Amino acid sequence: MLSVGLIREHPELIQESLIKRGASEKVQMIDEILREDKRRREALTLQQTKQQDLNSESRSISTLMRAGKKEEAQTAIERQKHLKSDIKDLAQEITSSENALSELLLAIPNIPHESVPDGLTEANNVILHTHGEIPAFEFTPLPHWEIATRHGMIDFERGAKVAGAGFPFYMGIGAQLHRTLIQLFIDTATPDYTEVRPPLFVNPASAQGTGQLPDKEGQMYSVGDGFYPIPTAEVPLTNYYRDEILAESDLPVRLCAHSPCWRREAGSYGAHVRGLNRLHQFDKVEIVQLTHPEHSYDVLEDMRRHAEHLLKILELPYRCLLMCAGEMGFNQTKQYDLEVWSAGQRRWLEVSSISNFTDYQARRLNLKFRPEHGGRPQLVHTLNGSALALPRIVAALLENNQKEDGSFELPSVCSP
RNA sequence: GGAGGGGUGGCAGAGUGGUUGAAUGCACUGGUCUUGAAAACCAGCGUGCCGAAAGGUACCGGGGGUUCGAAUCCCUCCCCCUCCGCCA
């Protein structure tokens, strides 16, 4: 969430950013926030004054009691009665005000960085660069689900029988390719990132910390005992230091993890969800950094280059998009998407999303660092990126490297 | 799952109803001393919120309660430890 202080000082800035994101219906919420914030602070100040009176009364009662002046103490106790009831009423007002305020604040998205292009639709995303040649075929290239099925690499039907649509079995060389890619992605990350095997279920506090709750509740599965299967390793990785104050010298924190990811994908349908395009369970290698606020945008570029490097060594044609304000995630200030060419489907598939959240997530996470040269603890900046999501990489590898006779030849890095 | 014990500042560890946001030690920061360092000594050293500031207020796992007053008593939830059981 954004800080109330920032909204208080620059309401017009936030309103502009809402319009830029195509959320003009939320502009009036800023005024509500300002009103609610004022109400809260007034009640709080009054309550604190009364509390101060009460405290000093209590201290004098203590003195009277010790001196054995019971009657005087009794009078003072009587005097406290209405003070206490005022405090109680004010506390109620403060609570209701705080609840209203935090509900409003949760509805306000992060502020797009100045370098983020205007626009509300896919068409307004900027293609920053394209790498590699889109392969030309003398025959009609097949979609990956046909290639994979033909070679017995992936069994969608039995996956549907055993679990449901979107839960494929990878079999034989399919499973092996999958494993090799995970190994490649992790090995490429570990010179810079600490490898993590995270919990695959998290509690509600963690889901809230990274912003899955309350806004994206419908995206996650939930299991008994209040746990959520992670929709991405971002959740456990970014929550790792939740509610902690790091030393400035601990920054940047760099973590990477391979994990399965579970997503309900409610409302998805049609050809775009065929095969490996959109699954309820898929694997991904995620990279996360916690940085000093001054460095987060440089780090964002590093992380983008890291993900692009993987696509290069996989020899996959890809393009890098800078997402426009309206297409960016709610928590992000700047987001890159990497898309690979899918020869069989003749379209681009998103395989990575790399984002800077600045302090927006960190505020919810209560994740700070102590400045080396004194001063109060400051919020870190959090960033994450996929490096990379597995299924669509498998899809693109098969489709782009297929031959007319139905076979395929993958780059040597894909061999175990 | 059963029985018991426990959660206090970066760490260790006092504190069982009254100026306790919290002793003491360690760690850390600054200073004195020293050619320099160590040692010794002195001082400082949690977080949030309100406030221009002075200052105030809240926080001793979370929430609620009793009381004029709660780290301290009660209820509840969470977590950790020990023993037993079960088990990859």
mmCIF file of N, CA and C (backbone and C1' of nucleotides) in Angstrom, chain B residues 28-53:
data_model
loop_
_atom_site.group_PDB
_atom_site.id
_atom_site.type_symbol
_atom_site.label_atom_id
_atom_site.label_comp_id
_atom_site.label_asym_id
_atom_site.label_seq_id
_atom_site.Cartn_x
_atom_site.Cartn_y
_atom_site.Cartn_z
ATOM 1 P P C B 28 31.473 -5.326 19.323
ATOM 2 O "O5'" C B 28 30.443 -4.205 18.825
ATOM 3 C "C5'" C B 28 29.679 -4.409 17.645
ATOM 4 C "C4'" C B 28 28.640 -3.323 17.513
ATOM 5 C "C3'" C B 28 29.174 -1.891 17.606
ATOM 6 O "O3'" C B 28 29.716 -1.454 16.369
ATOM 7 C "C1'" C B 28 27.260 -2.094 18.974
ATOM 8 P P U B 29 30.998 -0.494 16.407
ATOM 9 O "O5'" U B 29 30.354 0.921 16.755
ATOM 10 C "C5'" U B 29 29.443 1.542 15.848
ATOM 11 C "C4'" U B 29 28.943 2.834 16.429
ATOM 12 C "C3'" U B 29 30.016 3.770 16.972
ATOM 13 O "O3'" U B 29 30.631 4.533 15.948
ATOM 14 C "C1'" U B 29 28.274 3.583 18.557
ATOM 15 P P G B 30 32.176 5.004 16.166
ATOM 16 O "O5'" G B 30 32.045 6.164 17.252
ATOM 17 C "C5'" G B 30 31.441 7.405 16.887
ATOM 18 C "C4'" G B 30 31.272 8.271 18.102
ATOM 19 C "C3'" G B 30 32.543 8.578 18.884
ATOM 20 O "O3'" G B 30 33.324 9.589 18.283
ATOM 21 C "C1'" G B 30 30.827 7.996 20.383
ATOM 22 P P G B 31 34.919 9.598 18.563
ATOM 23 O "O5'" G B 31 35.024 9.973 20.112
ATOM 24 C "C5'" G B 31 34.748 11.296 20.549
ATOM 25 C "C4'" G B 31 34.750 11.344 22.053
ATOM 26 C "C3'" G B 31 36.083 11.121 22.736
ATOM 27 O "O3'" G B 31 36.897 12.277 22.712
ATOM 28 C "C1'" G B 31 34.399 9.912 23.867
ATOM 29 P P U B 32 38.476 12.120 22.809
ATOM 30 O "O5'" U B 32 38.688 11.707 24.334
ATOM 31 C "C5'" U B 32 38.444 12.644 25.374
ATOM 32 C "C4'" U B 32 38.757 12.016 26.704
ATOM 33 C "C3'" U B 32 40.163 11.468 26.850
ATOM 34 O "O3'" U B 32 41.090 12.489 27.197
ATOM 35 C "C1'" U B 32 38.594 9.863 27.638
ATOM 36 P P C B 33 42.528 12.505 26.505
ATOM 37 O "O5'" C B 33 43.225 11.215 27.095
ATOM 38 C "C5'" C B 33 43.490 11.126 28.493
ATOM 39 C "C4'" C B 33 43.900 9.706 28.839
ATOM 40 C "C3'" C B 33 45.034 9.140 28.005
ATOM 41 O "O3'" C B 33 46.302 9.561 28.494
ATOM 42 C "C1'" C B 33 43.291 7.556 28.124
ATOM 43 P P U B 34 47.409 10.108 27.511
ATOM 44 O "O5'" U B 34 47.768 8.811 26.676
ATOM 45 C "C5'" U B 34 48.410 7.699 27.303
ATOM 46 C "C4'" U B 34 48.593 6.586 26.293
ATOM 47 C "C3'" U B 34 49.241 6.988 24.981
ATOM 48 O "O3'" U B 34 50.655 7.066 25.094
ATOM 49 C "C1'" U B 34 47.351 5.615 24.555
ATOM 50 P P U B 35 51.415 8.280 24.454
ATOM 51 O "O5'" U B 35 51.308 8.034 22.891
ATOM 52 C "C5'" U B 35 51.564 9.114 21.979
ATOM 53 C "C4'" U B 35 51.682 8.576 20.582
ATOM 54 C "C3'" U B 35 50.567 7.637 20.142
ATOM 55 O "O3'" U B 35 49.451 8.360 19.649
ATOM 56 C "C1'" U B 35 52.661 6.673 19.614
ATOM 57 P P G B 36 47.988 7.838 20.030
ATOM 58 O "O5'" G B 36 47.809 6.484 19.241
ATOM 59 C "C5'" G B 36 47.584 6.493 17.826
ATOM 60 C "C4'" G B 36 47.593 5.089 17.294
ATOM 61 C "C3'" G B 36 46.598 4.140 17.958
ATOM 62 O "O3'" G B 36 45.301 4.270 17.402
ATOM 63 C "C1'" G B 36 48.704 3.097 17.806
ATOM 64 P P A B 37 44.047 4.015 18.330
ATOM 65 O "O5'" A B 37 44.123 2.461 18.663
ATOM 66 C "C5'" A B 37 43.715 1.505 17.690
ATOM 67 C "C4'" A B 37 44.122 0.127 18.118
ATOM 68 C "C3'" A B 37 43.430 -0.430 19.352
ATOM 69 O "O3'" A B 37 42.145 -0.924 19.061
ATOM 70 C "C1'" A B 37 45.736 -0.886 19.479
ATOM 71 P P A B 38 41.018 -0.906 20.185
ATOM 72 O "O5'" A B 38 41.511 -1.985 21.233
ATOM 73 C "C5'" A B 38 41.505 -3.374 20.904
ATOM 74 C "C4'" A B 38 42.177 -4.158 21.999
ATOM 75 C "C3'" A B 38 41.546 -4.014 23.377
ATOM 76 O "O3'" A B 38 40.457 -4.884 23.552
ATOM 77 C "C1'" A B 38 43.880 -3.704 23.549
ATOM 78 P P A B 39 39.218 -4.440 24.446
ATOM 79 O "O5'" A B 39 39.852 -4.246 25.893
ATOM 80 C "C5'" A B 39 40.292 -5.374 26.652
ATOM 81 C "C4'" A B 39 40.989 -4.907 27.898
ATOM 82 C "C3'" A B 39 40.157 -4.016 28.802
ATOM 83 O "O3'" A B 39 39.329 -4.772 29.658
ATOM 84 C "C1'" A B 39 42.271 -3.022 28.463
ATOM 85 P P A B 40 37.917 -4.204 30.101
ATOM 86 O "O5'" A B 40 38.283 -2.909 30.939
ATOM 87 C "C5'" A B 40 38.931 -3.016 32.199
ATOM 88 C "C4'" A B 40 39.295 -1.648 32.710
ATOM 89 C "C3'" A B 40 38.138 -0.660 32.775
ATOM 90 O "O3'" A B 40 37.373 -0.811 33.950
ATOM 91 C "C1'" A B 40 39.967 0.363 31.693
ATOM 92 P P C B 41 35.799 -0.645 33.893
ATOM 93 O "O5'" C B 41 35.640 0.932 33.809
ATOM 94 C "C5'" C B 41 36.119 1.756 34.872
ATOM 95 C "C4'" C B 41 36.170 3.192 34.422
ATOM 96 C "C3'" C B 41 34.873 3.756 33.870
ATOM 97 O "O3'" C B 41 33.977 4.135 34.891
ATOM 98 C "C1'" C B 41 36.635 4.353 32.432
ATOM 99 P P C B 42 32.432 4.033 34.670
ATOM 100 O "O5'" C B 42 32.145 5.287 33.729
ATOM 101 C "C5'" C B 42 32.357 6.613 34.219
ATOM 102 C "C4'" C B 42 32.094 7.609 33.113
ATOM 103 C "C3'" C B 42 30.773 7.457 32.387
ATOM 104 O "O3'" C B 42 29.686 8.007 33.105
ATOM 105 C "C1'" C B 42 32.491 7.760 30.802
ATOM 106 P P A B 43 28.230 7.353 32.945
ATOM 107 O "O5'" A B 43 27.823 7.787 31.461
ATOM 108 C "C5'" A B 43 27.571 9.158 31.165
ATOM 109 C "C4'" A B 43 27.426 9.356 29.679
ATOM 110 C "C3'" A B 43 26.311 8.557 29.010
ATOM 111 O "O3'" A B 43 25.037 9.142 29.196
ATOM 112 C "C1'" A B 43 28.273 8.392 27.716
ATOM 113 P P G B 44 23.740 8.195 29.151
ATOM 114 O "O5'" G B 44 23.606 7.846 27.596
ATOM 115 C "C5'" G B 44 23.346 8.884 26.652
ATOM 116 C "C4'" G B 44 23.526 8.341 25.255
ATOM 117 C "C3'" G B 44 22.599 7.202 24.869
ATOM 118 O "O3'" G B 44 21.317 7.659 24.504
ATOM 119 C "C1'" G B 44 24.796 6.691 24.180
ATOM 120 P P C B 45 20.063 6.725 24.827
ATOM 121 O "O5'" C B 45 20.235 5.518 23.802
ATOM 122 C "C5'" C B 45 20.358 5.747 22.399
ATOM 123 C "C4'" C B 45 20.768 4.476 21.709
ATOM 124 C "C3'" C B 45 19.902 3.269 22.037
ATOM 125 O "O3'" C B 45 18.738 3.267 21.235
ATOM 126 C "C1'" C B 45 22.177 2.650 22.176
ATOM 127 P P G B 46 17.323 3.020 21.970
ATOM 128 O "O5'" G B 46 16.569 2.193 20.828
ATOM 129 C "C5'" G B 46 17.251 1.186 20.105
ATOM 130 C "C4'" G B 46 16.255 0.156 19.654
ATOM 131 C "C3'" G B 46 15.094 0.735 18.854
ATOM 132 O "O3'" G B 46 15.430 0.860 17.496
ATOM 133 C "C1'" G B 46 14.259 -0.681 20.539
ATOM 134 P P U B 47 14.851 2.008 16.640
ATOM 135 O "O5'" U B 47 13.330 1.561 16.445
ATOM 136 C "C5'" U B 47 13.037 0.425 15.645
ATOM 137 C "C4'" U B 47 11.564 0.121 15.699
ATOM 138 C "C3'" U B 47 10.635 1.269 15.332
ATOM 139 O "O3'" U B 47 10.521 1.445 13.934
ATOM 140 C "C1'" U B 47 9.840 0.229 17.294
ATOM 141 P P G B 48 10.069 2.845 13.374
ATOM 142 O "O5'" G B 48 8.516 2.902 13.697
ATOM 143 C "C5'" G B 48 7.623 2.046 12.994
ATOM 144 C "C4'" G B 48 6.255 2.135 13.597
ATOM 145 C "C3'" G B 48 5.596 3.502 13.568
ATOM 146 O "O3'" G B 48 5.077 3.802 12.297
ATOM 147 C "C1'" G B 48 5.236 2.504 15.667
ATOM 148 P P C B 49 4.986 5.308 11.828
ATOM 149 O "O5'" C B 49 3.801 5.893 12.718
ATOM 150 C "C5'" C B 49 2.473 5.411 12.560
ATOM 151 C "C4'" C B 49 1.616 5.952 13.680
ATOM 152 C "C3'" C B 49 1.574 7.478 13.786
ATOM 153 O "O3'" C B 49 0.653 8.030 12.875
ATOM 154 C "C1'" C B 49 1.930 6.556 15.926
ATOM 155 P P C B 50 0.911 9.458 12.293
ATOM 156 O "O5'" C B 50 0.566 10.411 13.522
ATOM 157 C "C5'" C B 50 -0.780 10.558 13.945
ATOM 158 C "C4'" C B 50 -0.846 11.529 15.090
ATOM 159 C "C3'" C B 50 -0.114 12.850 14.881
ATOM 160 O "O3'" C B 50 -0.846 13.768 14.092
ATOM 161 C "C1'" C B 50 0.393 12.006 17.014
ATOM 162 P P G B 51 -0.061 14.738 13.130
ATOM 163 O "O5'" G B 51 0.795 15.639 14.121
ATOM 164 C "C5'" G B 51 0.148 16.600 14.948
ATOM 165 C "C4'" G B 51 1.177 17.271 15.820
ATOM 166 C "C3'" G B 51 2.368 17.881 15.079
ATOM 167 O "O3'" G B 51 2.057 19.130 14.511
ATOM 168 C "C1'" G B 51 3.126 16.663 16.958
ATOM 169 P P A B 52 2.546 19.451 13.043
ATOM 170 O "O5'" A B 52 4.135 19.496 13.135
ATOM 171 C "C5'" A B 52 4.942 19.467 11.950
ATOM 172 C "C4'" A B 52 6.195 20.269 12.173
ATOM 173 C "C3'" A B 52 6.966 19.879 13.440
ATOM 174 O "O3'" A B 52 7.931 18.898 13.150
ATOM 175 C "C1'" A B 52 6.582 22.236 13.404
ATOM 176 P P A B 53 8.234 17.740 14.251
ATOM 177 O "O5'" A B 53 8.823 18.563 15.481
ATOM 178 C "C5'" A B 53 10.182 18.982 15.483
ATOM 179 C "C4'" A B 53 10.424 19.953 16.602
ATOM 180 C "C3'" A B 53 10.386 19.359 18.002
ATOM 181 O "O3'" A B 53 11.676 18.923 18.385
ATOM 182 C "C1'" A B 53 9.009 21.296 17.912
#
